[in-house]
XYZ file of C-alpha atoms in Angstrom:
424
model
C 20.045 -11.776 -12.803
C 16.812 -12.962 -14.755
C 17.004 -12.903 -18.501
C 14.949 -9.731 -18.999
C 14.810 -7.190 -21.776
C 16.026 -3.619 -20.847
C 12.619 -2.313 -20.721
C 11.500 -5.005 -18.490
C 14.525 -4.181 -16.282
C 13.630 -0.662 -16.030
C 9.945 -1.152 -15.428
C 11.022 -3.751 -12.399
C 13.568 -1.099 -11.078
C 10.851 1.660 -11.320
C 8.285 -0.593 -9.349
C 10.854 -1.836 -6.877
C 13.157 0.993 -6.252
C 11.476 4.370 -7.615
C 10.781 5.588 -4.095
C 14.282 4.805 -2.707
C 15.797 6.828 -5.493
C 13.477 9.739 -5.097
C 13.992 9.848 -1.432
C 17.604 9.897 -1.849
C 17.818 12.645 -4.420
C 15.481 14.724 -2.437
C 18.039 14.630 0.293
C 20.552 15.636 -2.290
C 18.519 18.683 -3.258
C 17.857 19.806 0.001
C 14.173 18.822 0.252
C 13.025 19.876 -3.166
C 10.424 17.474 -4.255
C 9.598 18.962 -7.543
C 12.905 19.204 -8.709
C 13.972 15.691 -7.346
C 11.041 14.003 -9.469
C 12.321 15.674 -12.477
C 15.797 14.668 -12.146
C 14.743 11.024 -11.417
C 12.512 11.205 -14.615
C 15.457 12.309 -16.485
C 17.530 9.418 -15.376
C 14.779 6.854 -16.152
C 14.605 8.592 -19.727
C 18.158 8.337 -20.169
C 18.111 4.783 -19.094
C 15.235 4.073 -21.683
C 17.689 5.280 -24.528
C 21.050 3.886 -23.295
C 20.259 0.471 -22.071
C 18.814 -1.156 -25.243
C 21.879 0.341 -27.144
C 24.543 -0.415 -24.703
C 23.187 -3.229 -22.572
C 21.530 -3.542 -19.346
C 24.056 -2.586 -16.620
C 25.012 -5.125 -13.821
C 23.552 -3.158 -11.098
C 20.410 -1.373 -12.685
C 19.358 0.168 -9.681
C 22.871 1.550 -8.346
C 23.201 2.764 -12.238
C 19.868 4.839 -12.022
C 20.808 6.088 -8.479
C 24.223 7.239 -9.742
C 22.645 9.106 -12.622
C 20.032 10.644 -10.852
C 22.517 11.823 -8.046
C 24.906 13.196 -10.670
C 22.008 14.897 -12.335
C 21.059 16.441 -9.011
C 24.431 17.723 -8.190
C 24.758 19.184 -11.545
C 21.454 21.047 -11.080
C 22.831 22.591 -8.133
C 26.041 23.667 -9.563
C 24.309 25.249 -12.599
C 22.362 27.073 -9.976
C 25.651 28.717 -8.575
C 24.449 28.221 -5.074
C 27.730 27.540 -3.456
C 26.661 26.530 -0.023
C 24.160 24.183 -1.648
C 26.919 22.850 -3.792
C 29.071 21.846 -0.936
C 26.363 20.167 1.090
C 25.151 18.339 -2.060
C 28.716 16.912 -2.570
C 28.800 15.870 0.892
C 25.469 14.210 0.862
C 26.342 12.534 -2.516
C 29.527 11.226 -0.730
C 27.488 9.737 1.996
C 24.958 8.265 -0.489
C 27.919 6.647 -2.225
C 29.102 5.302 1.026
C 25.671 4.116 2.116
C 25.518 2.061 -1.067
C 28.745 0.447 -0.666
C 27.781 -0.700 2.937
C 25.710 -3.577 3.548
C 22.571 -3.104 5.786
C 24.066 -5.525 8.272
C 26.859 -3.221 8.962
C 24.817 -0.047 9.507
C 23.611 1.352 12.845
C 20.318 2.909 13.573
C 21.324 6.259 11.933
C 21.795 4.580 8.735
C 18.871 2.007 8.733
C 16.516 4.999 9.423
C 16.940 5.610 5.740
C 16.035 8.281 3.201
C 12.426 6.479 2.545
C 11.653 6.680 6.201
C 12.940 10.383 6.237
C 10.493 10.830 3.156
C 7.740 9.425 4.918
C 7.946 11.405 7.968
C 8.481 14.611 5.783
C 5.480 13.708 3.815
C 3.286 13.475 6.948
C 4.377 16.839 8.379
C 1.342 18.179 10.264
C 1.389 21.492 7.908
C -0.244 19.422 5.157
C -3.636 18.264 5.336
C -4.104 14.451 5.782
C -5.172 13.893 2.394
C -2.198 15.633 0.916
C 0.131 13.570 3.203
C -1.160 10.472 1.964
C -1.323 11.545 -1.793
C 2.204 12.771 -1.651
C 3.647 9.745 0.098
C 1.816 7.268 -2.592
C 3.351 9.319 -5.234
C 6.909 9.767 -4.283
C 7.468 6.889 -1.966
C 5.735 4.398 -4.149
C 5.945 5.809 -7.514
C 2.098 5.558 -7.964
C 0.641 7.558 -11.026
C -1.694 10.516 -10.386
C -4.351 8.804 -12.063
C -3.978 5.537 -9.780
C -3.928 7.663 -6.608
C -6.891 9.759 -7.815
C -8.866 6.540 -8.294
C -8.108 5.316 -4.817
C -9.415 8.610 -3.519
C -12.444 8.690 -5.842
C -11.586 12.433 -6.991
C -10.669 13.409 -10.638
C -6.896 13.313 -11.594
C -6.624 17.013 -12.117
C -7.667 17.732 -8.559
C -5.275 15.279 -7.040
C -2.466 16.596 -9.427
C -3.075 20.127 -8.073
C -3.245 18.986 -4.574
C 0.166 17.273 -4.981
C 1.837 20.433 -6.396
C 0.533 22.445 -3.798
C 1.965 20.053 -1.185
C 5.206 19.725 -2.715
C 5.659 23.654 -3.040
C 4.589 24.073 0.625
C 7.259 21.752 1.826
C 10.080 23.524 -0.325
C 8.712 27.076 0.473
C 8.103 26.443 4.315
C 11.547 24.674 4.323
C 10.102 21.711 6.180
C 13.147 19.753 7.035
C 13.764 16.498 5.507
C 14.344 14.711 8.680
C 13.128 12.139 11.127
C 11.791 14.199 13.962
C 13.038 14.107 17.541
C 11.117 12.137 20.202
C 9.169 15.137 21.288
C 7.738 15.654 17.582
C 7.245 12.130 16.743
C 3.646 11.634 18.159
C 1.996 14.373 16.043
C 3.304 12.621 12.667
C 2.696 8.976 13.820
C -0.998 8.709 12.937
C -0.223 10.214 9.264
C 2.712 7.857 9.067
C 0.653 4.669 9.949
C -2.187 5.808 7.865
C 0.215 6.040 4.992
C 1.884 2.779 5.516
C -1.371 1.157 5.870
C -2.417 2.497 2.269
C 0.721 1.624 0.681
C 0.331 -1.864 1.984
C -3.316 -2.279 1.215
C -2.479 -1.062 -2.399
C 0.069 -3.741 -2.710
C -2.293 -6.374 -1.189
C -5.314 -5.540 -3.223
C -4.222 -3.552 -6.168
C -6.950 -0.855 -7.330
C -6.354 -1.829 -10.983
C -4.016 -3.895 -13.388
C -3.295 -7.279 -14.466
C -2.218 -8.521 -10.829
C -3.992 -8.887 -7.776
C -1.039 -8.307 -5.651
C 1.910 -5.685 -5.866
C 4.504 -7.574 -3.960
C 7.022 -4.717 -4.175
C 4.606 -2.459 -2.350
C 3.696 -4.975 0.440
C 7.511 -5.572 0.978
C 8.485 -2.034 1.247
C 5.343 -1.143 3.668
C 6.611 -4.139 5.716
C 10.207 -2.783 5.696
C 9.160 0.630 6.705
C 6.767 -0.642 9.442
C 9.778 -2.576 11.015
C 11.750 0.473 10.956
C 8.954 2.503 12.480
C 8.570 -0.168 15.163
C 12.352 0.085 15.797
C 12.174 3.914 16.061
C 9.092 3.792 18.325
C 9.202 0.452 20.417
C 6.839 1.794 23.296
C 3.888 2.761 20.744
C 1.065 0.484 20.729
C -0.541 1.305 17.455
C 2.959 0.926 15.554
C 3.120 -2.633 16.884
C -0.449 -3.061 15.953
C -0.027 -2.065 12.332
C 3.090 -4.333 11.887
C 0.897 -7.118 13.195
C -2.070 -6.423 10.978
C 0.215 -6.233 7.950
C 1.993 -9.303 8.962
C -1.294 -11.337 9.347
C -2.345 -10.371 6.139
C 0.710 -10.745 4.265
C 1.014 -14.472 5.628
C -2.220 -15.261 3.616
C -0.685 -13.751 0.116
C 0.187 -16.899 -1.474
C -3.290 -18.808 -0.867
C -5.070 -15.736 -2.261
C -3.721 -16.171 -5.714
C -4.667 -19.360 -7.972
C -2.075 -20.753 -10.448
C -3.472 -18.719 -13.205
C -3.520 -15.423 -11.130
C -7.133 -15.661 -10.193
C -8.462 -14.478 -7.011
C -9.200 -17.066 -4.057
C -11.509 -15.903 -1.324
C -10.682 -16.498 2.267
C -13.194 -19.283 2.698
C -11.846 -21.266 -0.229
C -7.976 -20.754 0.680
C -5.679 -23.812 1.161
C -4.680 -22.625 4.854
C -1.698 -24.935 4.639
C -0.154 -22.525 2.320
C -0.247 -19.490 4.717
C 2.930 -18.515 5.936
C 3.281 -19.761 9.375
C 6.439 -17.842 10.417
C 4.791 -14.622 9.469
C 1.504 -15.581 11.115
C 3.388 -16.280 14.450
C 5.359 -12.995 13.904
C 2.026 -11.143 13.585
C 0.432 -12.854 16.539
C 3.727 -11.987 18.731
C 3.602 -8.398 17.508
C -0.165 -8.289 18.508
C 0.574 -9.630 21.846
C 3.205 -6.972 22.372
C 0.769 -4.263 21.286
C -1.844 -5.478 23.642
C 0.599 -5.504 26.420
C 1.375 -1.819 25.748
C -2.150 -0.968 26.008
C -3.401 -1.106 22.338
C -6.969 -0.172 21.797
C -7.164 1.692 18.714
C -8.110 0.892 14.903
C -5.122 -1.127 14.016
C -5.260 -3.234 17.181
C -8.965 -4.081 16.510
C -8.181 -4.931 12.764
C -5.054 -7.109 13.851
C -7.190 -8.674 16.326
C -9.839 -9.727 13.450
C -6.927 -10.979 11.452
C -5.677 -13.008 14.297
C -8.983 -14.681 14.732
C -8.881 -15.748 10.914
C -5.291 -16.943 11.259
C -6.082 -19.023 14.356
C -9.176 -20.835 12.870
C -8.985 -24.111 11.218
C -11.502 -23.126 8.583
C -13.968 -20.432 7.547
C -16.877 -22.444 9.165
C -15.013 -22.820 12.383
C -14.087 -19.175 12.515
C -15.417 -17.096 15.657
C -17.534 -14.877 13.632
C -19.552 -13.509 16.482
C -16.334 -12.213 18.008
C -15.479 -10.614 14.647
C -18.676 -8.934 14.406
C -18.260 -7.566 17.870
C -14.909 -6.363 17.101
C -16.172 -4.715 13.739
C -18.921 -3.173 15.822
C -16.315 -1.568 18.233
C -14.365 -0.419 14.953
C -17.441 1.374 13.805
C -17.469 3.378 17.045
C -13.779 4.399 17.101
C -12.916 4.500 13.359
C -16.428 4.888 11.466
C -16.485 4.495 7.875
C -18.656 2.948 5.185
C -15.977 0.314 4.310
C -15.729 -0.853 7.967
C -19.732 -1.225 8.035
C -19.517 -2.989 4.649
C -16.927 -5.586 6.512
C -19.130 -5.720 9.427
C -22.087 -6.837 7.188
C -20.145 -9.497 5.721
C -19.242 -10.853 9.129
C -22.668 -10.598 10.297
C -23.684 -12.678 7.195
C -21.352 -15.377 8.212
C -22.387 -15.319 11.682
C -26.160 -15.026 11.432
C -27.042 -15.720 7.929
C -26.933 -13.949 4.628
C -30.377 -12.262 5.060
C -29.239 -10.370 7.932
C -26.154 -9.234 6.200
C -28.041 -8.251 3.188
C -30.182 -5.948 5.263
C -27.089 -4.006 6.457
C -25.587 -4.030 2.748
C -28.893 -2.591 1.221
C -28.887 0.068 3.905
C -25.413 1.094 3.222
C -26.217 1.029 -0.520
C -29.314 3.364 0.111
C -26.962 5.915 2.009
C -25.043 6.400 -1.315
C -21.709 6.479 0.657
C -19.980 3.892 -1.227
C -20.931 4.863 -4.910
C -18.521 3.654 -7.359
C -16.861 1.174 -4.997
C -17.123 -2.178 -6.746
C -16.979 -4.321 -3.487
C -20.431 -3.034 -2.302
C -22.394 -4.596 -5.273
C -19.928 -7.588 -5.309
C -20.686 -8.243 -1.627
C -24.556 -7.781 -2.355
C -24.405 -10.043 -5.323
C -22.692 -12.709 -3.113
C -25.386 -12.668 -0.459
C -28.079 -12.812 -2.954
C -26.309 -15.864 -4.593
C -26.174 -17.672 -1.218
C -29.932 -16.801 -0.822
C -30.551 -18.168 -4.298
C -32.110 -15.101 -5.678
C -30.386 -15.766 -8.873
C -31.810 -12.824 -11.225
C -31.078 -9.976 -8.412
C -27.636 -11.661 -7.991
C -26.848 -11.566 -11.632
C -27.755 -7.694 -11.796
C -25.581 -7.060 -8.705
C -22.530 -8.959 -10.252
C -23.148 -6.917 -13.545
C -23.005 -3.495 -11.445
C -19.757 -4.766 -9.675
C -18.190 -5.613 -13.098
C -19.043 -1.902 -14.603
C -16.740 -0.835 -11.763
C -13.832 -3.364 -11.188
C -10.344 -2.320 -12.192
C -8.176 -5.346 -11.672
C -8.281 -8.291 -14.103
C -8.344 -11.099 -11.373
C -11.323 -9.721 -9.602
C -12.908 -9.169 -13.182
C -12.357 -12.921 -13.897
C -13.814 -13.976 -10.558
C -16.981 -11.893 -10.725
C -17.431 -12.947 -14.645
C -17.263 -16.587 -13.361
C -19.868 -16.033 -10.517
C -22.125 -14.214 -13.047
C -22.007 -17.199 -15.281
C -22.839 -19.428 -12.443
C -26.050 -17.524 -11.263
C -27.304 -16.989 -14.873
C -26.999 -20.894 -15.339
C -28.830 -21.287 -12.109
C -31.421 -18.767 -13.068
C -32.210 -20.647 -16.313
C -32.422 -23.972 -14.564
C -35.287 -22.677 -12.062
């Protein structure tokens, strides 16, 4: 175990295991999300007091899981619900047995764990798609209300009300805390995949904070993606999403400089890409295509595969990528997809053509507040040596960016264009 302070241990356990602890406690409490969150917060609060005084336990996650589980059982006992009390004790005993059994010794019924149950419960069709994703990010990943609100570009108070309504609906409608049977899987699959991809995306490109990557979120999304793949082996989009996540995740080490800074794709050392994950991603994409995949995740995975197979940015088949983004704009339209297509057009046909598309997008106002729009525009203006306009665009991007590595990257580019501007 690394030599960390109690508070550092606690922070690490929260980041890596909060979702699994909440998921298990929800099962103990019969699907009561609100009570489960309160109980888990109480357990973390106890740890914050006890660990500095008594020392960090040998198994911090197990300590917190046990503390939260015991609080959940006590809460049911105080409620004098005899039936719930008996069930809770049975579930608690099962949780204890699960914790004592290694993953390799479990069958499917065990590997389809509480986090997968939680994911499918959050994605129940009785909830709106926005509520499904927000609830999953809050409970599964432990993101704060502020973080999720910023990702949705809405006020925190609005997001908070949305979360509480969703949690109450699950409780009041007695939505079962289970993985649905095969007949009911299809209606939840899209929500589950959308949520998984958002979890992965938040890990691969954090919306704010000191780090570019959140490896804990990426790892959890991949773990759940593999479980979903095992659960739905004939679903082409499930295989496509797993392929997409693997192909992106394989590039993670090359995206981050030794000082934590951002390295864009065209400057990455491709020898640092994880070849095993790239090969697994390509294999999953082949499986998806053999199953008839033609949806948005398959298209994005195909784009990622073209990057993975290109020897360099200059030797990438950008025209094919432009075509794939064009198809994506038809079946899954959105301003971010259009922005990505504009960047591909710039690589394939020149920055002036890409800039025209970015300017149209900016004029539409659909990406107001999204820092990557002015950042992309600044990069194209820089490549066209329109230094003063590039500087203004970098300054707009800097006013919106929330992660420190991206901020440092934009500041460096701004200095470069300002220097170039003074020399001309």
